[in-house]
Amino acid sequence: MEIKVNFLENLRLEAKFDDFTVITDQPIRYKGDGSAPSPFDYFLASSALCAAYFVRVYCLARDIPTENIRLSQNNIVDPENRYNQIFKIQVELPEDISEKDREGILRSIDRCTVKKVVQTGPDFQIETVENLDEDAQALLMAKPDEAAYTWIEGKDLPLEQTIANMSAMLADLGMKIEIASWRNIVPHVWSLHIRDAASPMCFTNGKGATKESALCSALGEFIERLSCNFFYNDQFFGEEIANSEFVHYPNEKWFQPGPNDELPEGMLDDHCLAIYNPDGELGGSNLIDTNSGKVERGIVALPFVRRSDGETVYFPSNLIENLYLSNGMSAGNTLQEAQVQCLSEIFERAVKKQIIEEEIALPDVPQQVLARYPAILEGIQALEAQGFPVLVKDASLGGQFPVMCVTLMNPRTGGVFASFGAHPSFEVALERSLTELLQGRSFEGLNDFMPPTFNTMAVTEPNNFVEHFIDSSGLLSWRFFSARSEYKFCEWGFSGSNEEEAATLFGILDEMGKEVYMAVHEDLGAPVCRILVPGYSEVYPVDDLIWDNTNMALDYREDILNLHALNDEQLTDLLERLEESQLDDHMDIITLIGIEFDENTDWGQLTVLELKLLINLALQQHEEALERVEMFLQYNDNTVERGLFYRAVNAVLEILLDDELELGDFLYNLRRMFGEETMAAVVGSVMGEVRFHGLTPTSMALEGLEKHQRLIESYRKLHAHRAARAGVAL
């Protein structure tokens, strides 16, 4: 994590990281103003808070109340050496907590991250640089030593060289990549989280049997997501980029819809149109991209090569971002390596979807077969030793597809988690299933999965597959766990060189009658391919292009960003459109308009329901406001402070709408209950003198939206790089 420090007045300092700001000062006796804790005070507090966090996690997983648990920490200083200190943490537990849980709580405190870092002893490296912002090289690994190169199946270069190459590519782009966390909770299963220090929303997770393979995975995914613009999916690029020579790629092409919103000629082909527009309902306006929002420019489409004949077919950017998410994109040391990974991922997800939706019972992998892979078996046995039964399944559907499955059961919660992995090598597919299972997870994180069900409708509901795609947290059928499998075990294998494996995987799609479209990006220095298989590799249903398209943002974005500048007529129009849209009242505004507000602000917590409520108040529609504030309070998951504001609004509206009550009779005690400042905002909001309390004014220029600005700045680096490579003036 990158922490930037600014020098304020006197000895005050400001540390900025992610979306947070921390102010420190020094006591008056040390010439400070005593206005904030000192840096060392924060350090001490971090240890106690970290310990309390692990206690809380332990108790939440076991439904143990924490109201009567107290924790404190004292640091005992050696009088002869003030750097030699003892941190004494004490925890007070209620008498009704069992001895087993008492021991468990103490063990959880022992897992405190701050404690482990202090005990290990961090290595401080101090240096000067000419420019912090331009010093983008992050040291991820030491320089590779050719004598210690590590080769693994499926990679055309050793891991160390791959890491060095990809790190250099990102550094050349001006991105400082930091490793935010590592996980290694069972042997031979590593995962990590990396991110852009300047824009932490640009992040990836990697997994592998070793630290090096996990880091390769994370860096490769970072480059693929940059190359395919996935980090910026659904997000507004801002007016400057939206009006530039190109928005996404220099080779993009713009199409104008017909006079009656017909789909334009020259975009997509007959095969794709039969899949995406079977009933002729899809209009050109459905395909305007969210990122630029430039309706007048038309539809921006990206070139893909049709594999069957090498012809170029233009796919609307909007269609890709709505239906495919990250499915079917990969980076590699060579194009063939990237293709194998890309196609493996497509098969993994398609087969997973088929197995879940059809409630297929898979065959177990025999123990004698697992014994051939001792490292994988050791990881599985470590999970079982922790009390998690593990099922290892052949998901190839009789040897048709290169897919494996590892399923974990959690007797503590009744939850289950099926992890799938794919690769032409049986061993690699099995390893990926296990590493995917534990990617970024602690043992406590294995308590978050749903129990299986016999409710077929719930399992086959389209959003269930989306949940499985995002983090495998969707529902599984109990039928999946039947001992009577629908296929016989097959110890399949499609291994060969990457070139041979890619040909084999393409051949499977050919035999299925699937058309394949591919785009290749090499401008960052590593080949990245994006493969679309219409009618097979979509994540979301095709109907979403019409009924749940991300470009719904274009109907609301400008008005919402200019909310404070709208007059009553414009506010009325916005409210009517929100009501007629049938949008989910609990959808957050971040999702609706594609703007990354800081989640710690009122904008970041704002939902469609609360926005309607605030507009009601601004328009003095008190009865409608009361109805919505009651609904808000019933389902509110906003901050405590915001909840109290609306409780006070509710009380004031009730008083005003009752002819027998006078607000002046209640103000004294309302102020005692909610405070002077809150009540001033409440009365002002209800009387129309305060508009949109808590929401700071902004506009399409995105002023004050630092989090989104950081995201745009990240994209600017990519956009400028592409322009320079293509010789395009911006």
XYZ file of C-alpha atoms in Angstrom, residues 11 39 92 135 175 260 284 303 325 334 379 439 444 544-545 651 670:
17
model
C 4.143 19.556 13.239
C 2.264 8.625 14.690
C -12.385 -9.735 29.268
C 9.046 6.724 -9.829
C 1.972 2.365 -12.974
C -35.780 4.635 -36.569
C -29.013 1.185 -31.976
C -12.589 -5.125 -34.481
C -17.324 -9.148 -18.314
C 3.350 -15.899 -26.422
C -3.083 -29.171 0.223
C -7.640 -17.522 -3.640
C -12.801 -17.576 8.357
C -29.785 -7.631 -20.721
C -28.866 -5.606 -23.800
C -40.339 12.836 13.170
C -35.696 16.981 19.142
